[in-house]
Tab-separated table of C-alpha atoms in Angstrom:
chain	number	residue	atom	x	y	z
A	950	MET	CA	103.780	151.458	-53.257
A	951	ILE	CA	100.481	150.572	-51.597
A	952	ASP	CA	97.853	153.301	-51.846
A	953	ARG	CA	97.280	154.896	-48.412
A	954	ARG	CA	93.512	154.456	-48.608
A	955	ALA	CA	93.932	150.812	-49.600
A	956	ALA	CA	96.291	150.248	-46.686
A	957	LEU	CA	93.799	151.798	-44.245
A	958	ALA	CA	91.062	149.621	-45.689
A	959	MET	CA	93.203	146.505	-45.095
A	960	VAL	CA	93.824	147.505	-41.468
A	961	ALA	CA	90.116	148.163	-40.936
A	962	ALA	CA	89.232	144.797	-42.404
A	963	GLY	CA	91.709	143.140	-40.070
A	964	LEU	CA	90.191	144.872	-37.060
A	965	ALA	CA	86.692	143.898	-38.148
A	966	SER	CA	87.678	140.232	-38.574
A	967	PRO	CA	90.155	139.347	-35.787
A	968	LEU	CA	92.147	136.181	-36.134
A	969	ARG	CA	90.891	133.352	-33.950
A	970	ALA	CA	93.427	131.196	-32.162
A	971	ALA	CA	93.188	127.484	-32.797
A	972	PRO	CA	91.705	125.652	-29.800
A	973	LEU	CA	94.268	124.077	-27.491
A	974	ARG	CA	94.612	120.329	-27.805
A	975	TYR	CA	96.677	117.796	-25.914
A	976	THR	CA	98.645	115.083	-27.654
A	977	ILE	CA	97.336	111.831	-26.174
A	978	ASP	CA	99.213	108.894	-27.656
A	979	PRO	CA	98.612	105.618	-25.780
A	980	GLN	CA	101.393	103.045	-26.007
A	981	LEU	CA	100.592	99.356	-25.544
A	982	VAL	CA	102.767	98.007	-22.706
A	983	ALA	CA	100.938	94.740	-21.919
A	984	PRO	CA	97.845	92.925	-23.217
A	985	ASP	CA	94.917	95.377	-23.062
A	986	LEU	CA	96.962	97.891	-21.073
A	987	TRP	CA	98.218	101.197	-22.462
A	988	VAL	CA	100.205	104.085	-21.002
A	989	VAL	CA	99.899	107.715	-22.019
A	990	ARG	CA	103.301	109.184	-21.171
A	991	GLY	CA	103.487	112.558	-19.519
A	992	VAL	CA	106.145	115.159	-20.278
A	993	ASP	CA	109.192	114.677	-18.036
A	994	GLY	CA	109.313	118.256	-16.810
A	995	PRO	CA	107.544	120.826	-14.658
A	996	ILE	CA	103.970	121.966	-15.299
A	997	ASP	CA	104.001	124.886	-17.729
A	998	GLY	CA	102.047	126.485	-20.545
A	999	ALA	CA	103.930	124.547	-23.205
A	1000	ASN	CA	102.732	121.147	-21.950
A	1001	GLY	CA	99.352	122.188	-20.549
A	1002	GLY	CA	100.160	120.376	-17.313
A	1003	ALA	CA	100.169	116.945	-19.000
A	1004	ILE	CA	103.205	115.653	-17.117
A	1005	ALA	CA	101.766	112.561	-15.390
A	1006	ASN	CA	101.555	109.061	-16.811
A	1007	ILE	CA	98.001	107.800	-17.367
A	1008	SER	CA	97.082	104.115	-17.658
A	1009	ILE	CA	94.211	102.716	-19.731
A	1010	LEU	CA	92.987	99.140	-19.249
A	1011	ARG	CA	90.440	97.284	-21.357
A	1012	THR	CA	88.233	94.826	-19.475
A	1013	GLU	CA	85.269	92.723	-20.551
A	1014	VAL	CA	82.854	95.231	-19.049
A	1015	GLY	CA	84.493	98.585	-19.769
A	1016	ALA	CA	87.586	100.757	-19.800
A	1017	VAL	CA	89.443	101.556	-16.592
A	1018	LEU	CA	91.689	104.602	-16.165
A	1019	VAL	CA	94.343	105.174	-13.545
A	1020	ASP	CA	94.589	108.955	-13.108
A	1021	CYS	CA	93.054	111.379	-15.569
A	1022	GLY	CA	95.271	114.401	-16.156
A	1023	PRO	CA	95.366	118.094	-15.259
A	1024	SER	CA	92.234	119.674	-16.699
A	1025	LEU	CA	88.698	119.235	-17.977
A	1026	ARG	CA	90.042	119.583	-21.520
A	1027	TYR	CA	92.512	116.741	-20.940
A	1028	GLY	CA	89.868	114.538	-19.332
A	1029	GLN	CA	87.491	115.037	-22.252
A	1030	GLN	CA	90.167	114.110	-24.784
A	1031	LEU	CA	91.299	111.159	-22.663
A	1032	LYS	CA	87.748	109.823	-22.440
A	1033	THR	CA	87.353	109.986	-26.220
A	1034	VAL	CA	90.700	108.278	-26.822
A	1035	ALA	CA	90.144	105.551	-24.209
A	1036	GLU	CA	86.692	104.634	-25.473
A	1037	ALA	CA	87.831	104.554	-29.107
A	1038	LEU	CA	90.893	102.487	-28.176
A	1039	THR	CA	89.050	99.897	-26.094
A	1040	GLY	CA	85.656	99.941	-27.797
A	1041	LYS	CA	84.174	100.219	-24.295
A	1042	PRO	CA	82.775	103.003	-22.132
A	1043	VAL	CA	84.937	104.242	-19.262
A	1044	ILE	CA	83.514	102.625	-16.110
A	1045	ARG	CA	86.181	103.434	-13.503
A	1046	VAL	CA	88.668	106.267	-12.969
A	1047	TYR	CA	91.109	105.724	-10.106
A	1048	LEU	CA	92.868	108.684	-8.503
A	1049	THR	CA	96.274	107.732	-7.083
A	1050	HIS	CA	96.882	110.876	-5.006
A	1051	LEU	CA	95.947	114.532	-4.676
A	1052	HIS	CA	98.349	116.362	-7.016
A	1053	PRO	CA	96.640	118.388	-9.739
A	1054	ASP	CA	98.429	116.875	-12.740
A	1055	HIS	CA	96.644	113.618	-11.853
A	1056	ILE	CA	93.142	114.655	-10.743
A	1057	TYR	CA	91.528	117.594	-12.526
A	1058	GLY	CA	90.602	115.559	-15.602
A	1059	ALA	CA	88.007	113.897	-13.354
A	1060	ALA	CA	85.719	116.810	-14.218
A	1061	ALA	CA	85.066	115.089	-17.566
A	1062	PHE	CA	83.572	111.971	-15.950
A	1063	ASP	CA	80.498	111.128	-13.940
A	1064	ARG	CA	81.489	111.413	-10.283
A	1065	SER	CA	80.046	107.977	-9.535
A	1066	ILE	CA	82.856	106.233	-11.439
A	1067	VAL	CA	85.723	108.314	-9.989
A	1068	ALA	CA	87.302	106.373	-7.103
A	1069	ALA	CA	89.690	107.136	-4.261
A	1070	THR	CA	90.712	105.500	-1.000
A	1071	PRO	CA	89.092	106.851	2.187
A	1072	ALA	CA	92.289	108.669	3.183
A	1073	LEU	CA	92.667	110.204	-0.273
A	1074	ALA	CA	89.008	111.230	-0.345
A	1075	ARG	CA	89.571	113.131	2.903
A	1076	SER	CA	92.724	114.799	1.561
A	1077	LEU	CA	90.974	115.768	-1.652
A	1078	GLU	CA	88.051	117.262	0.241
A	1079	THR	CA	90.485	119.534	2.076
A	1080	LEU	CA	93.110	120.291	-0.569
A	1081	GLY	CA	91.662	119.330	-3.959
A	1082	PRO	CA	89.895	122.622	-4.713
A	1083	SER	CA	92.829	124.709	-3.455
A	1084	PHE	CA	95.101	123.784	-6.358
A	1085	SER	CA	92.887	125.418	-8.968
A	1086	ASP	CA	94.133	128.993	-8.550
A	1087	GLY	CA	97.724	127.941	-9.062
A	1088	MET	CA	96.849	125.776	-12.056
A	1089	TYR	CA	94.904	128.595	-13.713
A	1090	ARG	CA	97.820	130.975	-13.146
A	1091	LEU	CA	100.281	128.499	-14.622
A	1092	LEU	CA	98.198	127.223	-17.522
A	1093	GLY	CA	95.624	129.863	-18.409
A	1094	ASP	CA	93.266	128.729	-21.147
A	1095	TRP	CA	94.328	125.074	-20.841
A	1096	MET	CA	92.232	125.071	-17.660
A	1097	ARG	CA	89.131	126.715	-19.137
A	1098	GLY	CA	85.980	125.266	-17.546
A	1099	THR	CA	87.897	123.087	-15.090
A	1100	GLU	CA	86.458	122.755	-11.609
A	1101	PHE	CA	87.494	120.234	-9.011
A	1102	ALA	CA	85.282	117.130	-9.039
A	1103	ALA	CA	85.402	115.125	-5.816
A	1104	PRO	CA	85.372	111.334	-6.240
A	1105	GLY	CA	81.965	109.727	-5.900
A	1106	LYS	CA	83.292	106.250	-5.072
A	1107	VAL	CA	85.199	105.627	-1.840
A	1108	LEU	CA	87.100	102.355	-2.049
A	1109	GLY	CA	86.487	99.970	0.807
A	1110	GLU	CA	87.979	96.701	-0.452
A	1111	ASP	CA	91.505	95.564	-1.234
A	1112	HIS	CA	90.646	94.834	-4.872
A	1113	GLU	CA	88.087	95.408	-7.603
A	1114	THR	CA	87.155	92.986	-10.362
A	1115	PHE	CA	85.959	93.991	-13.820
A	1116	GLY	CA	84.846	90.922	-15.751
A	1117	ASP	CA	87.781	88.535	-15.472
A	1118	ARG	CA	90.309	91.282	-14.666
A	1119	ARG	CA	91.255	91.757	-11.019
A	1120	LEU	CA	92.987	94.900	-9.793
A	1121	ASP	CA	94.612	94.692	-6.355
A	1122	LEU	CA	94.595	97.997	-4.467
A	1123	TYR	CA	97.421	99.120	-2.161
A	1124	PRO	CA	96.635	102.189	-0.037
A	1125	LEU	CA	100.004	103.625	1.001
A	1126	ALA	CA	101.549	106.999	1.810
A	1127	GLY	CA	104.741	109.003	1.600
A	1128	HIS	CA	104.676	110.905	-1.642
A	1129	SER	CA	101.533	112.420	-0.159
A	1130	GLU	CA	99.325	111.722	2.823
A	1131	ALA	CA	97.406	109.125	0.804
A	1132	ASP	CA	98.810	107.268	-2.193
A	1133	LEU	CA	97.286	104.395	-4.133
A	1134	ALA	CA	99.213	101.756	-6.065
A	1135	ILE	CA	97.369	99.234	-8.253
A	1136	MET	CA	98.461	95.775	-9.343
A	1137	ASP	CA	96.910	94.354	-12.507
A	1138	THR	CA	96.980	90.658	-11.693
A	1139	THR	CA	96.346	89.687	-15.327
A	1140	THR	CA	99.615	91.162	-16.585
A	1141	GLY	CA	101.678	91.576	-13.428
A	1142	MET	CA	101.955	95.315	-14.067
A	1143	LEU	CA	102.272	97.523	-11.008
A	1144	ILE	CA	100.718	100.947	-11.608
A	1145	ALA	CA	102.563	102.808	-8.874
A	1146	GLY	CA	101.383	106.395	-9.180
A	1147	ASP	CA	103.865	108.921	-7.824
A	1148	LEU	CA	105.251	106.527	-5.252
A	1149	VAL	CA	107.656	105.610	-8.069
A	1150	PHE	CA	109.490	107.902	-10.475
A	1151	HIS	CA	111.754	106.575	-13.228
A	1152	ASP	CA	114.595	108.537	-14.839
A	1153	ARG	CA	112.871	111.658	-13.499
A	1154	ALA	CA	113.636	113.195	-10.112
A	1155	PRO	CA	110.858	112.712	-7.541
A	1156	SER	CA	108.784	115.710	-6.474
A	1157	THR	CA	108.162	116.300	-2.773
A	1158	PRO	CA	105.586	119.057	-2.068
A	1159	HIS	CA	103.602	116.876	0.361
A	1160	ALA	CA	106.183	114.190	1.046
A	1161	ASP	CA	107.129	112.337	4.192
A	1162	ILE	CA	110.369	110.650	3.169
A	1163	GLY	CA	110.333	108.055	5.948
A	1164	ARG	CA	106.834	106.872	5.075
A	1165	TRP	CA	107.691	106.992	1.376
A	1166	LEU	CA	110.690	104.711	1.847
A	1167	ALA	CA	108.514	102.298	3.831
A	1168	SER	CA	105.962	102.266	1.000
A	1169	LEU	CA	108.694	101.492	-1.523
A	1170	ASP	CA	109.727	98.554	0.648
A	1171	ARG	CA	106.122	97.334	0.594
A	1172	LEU	CA	105.886	97.663	-3.179
A	1173	GLY	CA	109.000	95.558	-3.519
A	1174	THR	CA	107.221	92.580	-1.927
A	1175	ILE	CA	104.020	92.259	-3.935
A	1176	GLY	CA	105.277	90.066	-6.772
A	1177	HIS	CA	104.784	92.339	-9.793
A	1178	ARG	CA	106.689	91.884	-13.053
A	1179	THR	CA	107.048	95.450	-14.321
A	1180	VAL	CA	106.325	98.981	-13.071
A	1181	ILE	CA	104.387	101.889	-14.526
A	1182	PRO	CA	105.707	104.919	-12.604
A	1183	GLY	CA	103.806	108.130	-12.066
A	1184	HIS	CA	106.443	109.952	-14.106
A	1185	GLY	CA	109.059	108.661	-16.500
A	1186	PRO	CA	109.280	105.623	-18.778
A	1187	VAL	CA	107.822	102.226	-17.939
A	1188	ASP	CA	110.328	100.086	-16.046
A	1189	PRO	CA	110.510	96.654	-17.725
A	1190	THR	CA	111.993	95.186	-14.545
A	1191	SER	CA	110.342	94.745	-11.178
A	1192	SER	CA	112.787	96.830	-9.172
A	1193	ALA	CA	114.946	99.330	-11.086
A	1194	ALA	CA	112.566	102.299	-10.814
A	1195	ILE	CA	111.690	101.495	-7.188
A	1196	ASP	CA	115.398	101.268	-6.310
A	1197	GLN	CA	116.169	104.500	-8.162
A	1198	THR	CA	113.399	106.362	-6.343
A	1199	ARG	CA	114.618	104.984	-2.996
A	1200	ASP	CA	118.204	105.994	-3.812
A	1201	TRP	CA	117.241	109.590	-4.614
A	1202	LEU	CA	115.084	109.973	-1.513
A	1203	SER	CA	117.766	108.539	0.767
A	1204	TRP	CA	120.413	110.805	-0.778
A	1205	LEU	CA	118.091	113.806	-0.559
A	1206	ARG	CA	117.363	113.263	3.139
A	1207	GLU	CA	121.027	112.760	4.008
A	1208	THR	CA	122.118	115.740	1.900
A	1209	LEU	CA	119.639	118.190	3.397
A	1210	ASP	CA	120.326	117.007	6.955
A	1211	ARG	CA	124.055	117.498	6.366
A	1212	ALA	CA	123.518	120.905	4.741
A	1213	VAL	CA	121.661	122.160	7.810
A	1214	ALA	CA	124.271	120.664	10.165
A	1215	GLU	CA	127.063	122.416	8.241
A	1216	GLY	CA	125.288	125.773	8.366
A	1217	LEU	CA	124.501	126.126	4.672
A	1218	ASP	CA	121.679	128.416	3.634
A	1219	PRO	CA	118.857	127.248	1.331
A	1220	VAL	CA	120.437	128.735	-1.796
A	1221	GLU	CA	123.700	126.937	-1.096
A	1222	ALA	CA	121.846	123.693	-0.385
A	1223	GLY	CA	119.918	123.932	-3.641
A	1224	ASN	CA	123.169	124.258	-5.574
A	1225	LEU	CA	125.006	121.348	-3.984
A	1226	PRO	CA	126.531	118.838	-6.428
A	1227	ILE	CA	124.201	116.075	-7.606
A	1228	PRO	CA	125.885	112.654	-7.776
A	1229	GLU	CA	126.790	111.376	-11.218
A	1230	ARG	CA	124.516	108.358	-10.792
A	1231	PHE	CA	121.550	110.733	-10.981
A	1232	ALA	CA	122.628	112.247	-14.303
A	1233	VAL	CA	119.872	110.256	-16.050
A	1234	LEU	CA	117.165	111.916	-13.953
A	1235	LYS	CA	115.185	114.645	-15.703
A	1236	ALA	CA	114.529	117.794	-13.637
A	1237	ALA	CA	117.053	116.789	-10.964
A	1238	ARG	CA	118.269	120.304	-10.148
A	1239	TYR	CA	114.734	121.668	-10.293
A	1240	GLU	CA	113.441	119.049	-7.864
A	1241	LEU	CA	116.424	119.398	-5.512
A	1242	GLN	CA	115.728	123.109	-5.220
A	1243	ARG	CA	112.014	122.521	-4.724
A	1244	SER	CA	112.789	119.964	-2.016
A	1245	VAL	CA	114.998	122.513	-0.244
A	1246	ALA	CA	111.968	124.828	-0.167
A	1247	HIS	CA	109.770	122.003	1.137
A	1248	PHE	CA	112.066	120.638	3.862
A	1249	PHE	CA	114.844	123.034	4.836
A	1250	SER	CA	113.109	125.176	7.445
A	1251	ARG	CA	111.524	122.087	9.013
A	1252	ILE	CA	114.922	120.389	9.358
A	1253	GLU	CA	116.361	123.559	10.902
A	1254	GLU	CA	113.549	123.702	13.443
A	1255	GLN	CA	114.045	120.057	14.368
A	1256	THR	CA	117.844	120.026	14.613
A	1257	LEU	CA	119.095	123.480	15.578
A	1258	PRO	CA	118.811	124.650	19.199
A	1259	ARG	CA	116.797	127.746	20.039
A	1260	VAL	CA	119.213	130.348	21.416
A	1261	ASP	CA	116.380	132.264	23.104
A	1262	LEU	CA	115.319	129.306	25.256
A	1263	LYS	CA	117.096	128.170	28.396
A	1264	ARG	CA	117.964	124.529	28.611
């Protein structure tokens, strides 16, 4: 048996020297998908403490004059690690960070970079000014210490042209909307890769917290005309074709709109709508039930207001 005094001494020593938790670190593993173009895949699930919010795809491009990033992750910690990885991978300093839209899994890593190199379209800059800082409370509640030191950093570069050139690499810029009020897609003309942001999801159900489905479908139609070879979606695996991920995103959004309209017309309540059957063709989509139920929360009351008559008003 352990002597009582020895046991007390061990407890006291433990209290005097508390264990220190290992610092949190993201796994950032860039995969080469085209010459001098890498993708860091996000987790195909919701933001939670297990993934630190690293659910969005991030693109890294090497140019003659520096490294270019498309989106930058959910936190200062992620942005710092991403900067280190990108500069080691390319042998170049990061000279541009594009933000594709306002959602926090894509933007809060900007805190790790000089504001002057962080770029957004005029419409996105306006949205970020209004809504960018407001996401922080929710992110801190969800992620805790992953977010330590993170503060929203507004972009310092407002994009005014339809392209930017870095050395001999031209990036065509497509300001669109639908997933949010202001979305940016980028075409790397060197490789034919379309970096679509969250306008395109692949094998992962689209999220809709700020969506306008009609405008989103129109943006997908526009993306289908630009002559790209392959697609890097905002979430999910790279699409080696030019159209499969775009078509899949369009299919889900069209089904979602029709399903929720019909649910309201048939008098279902939101719980019933969120538990409607999901077609077998969407079985490959990660988080399908989760995103259907979120979309019910986003759209259901609005559809009711637009389609159901007010019984307290005379015609």
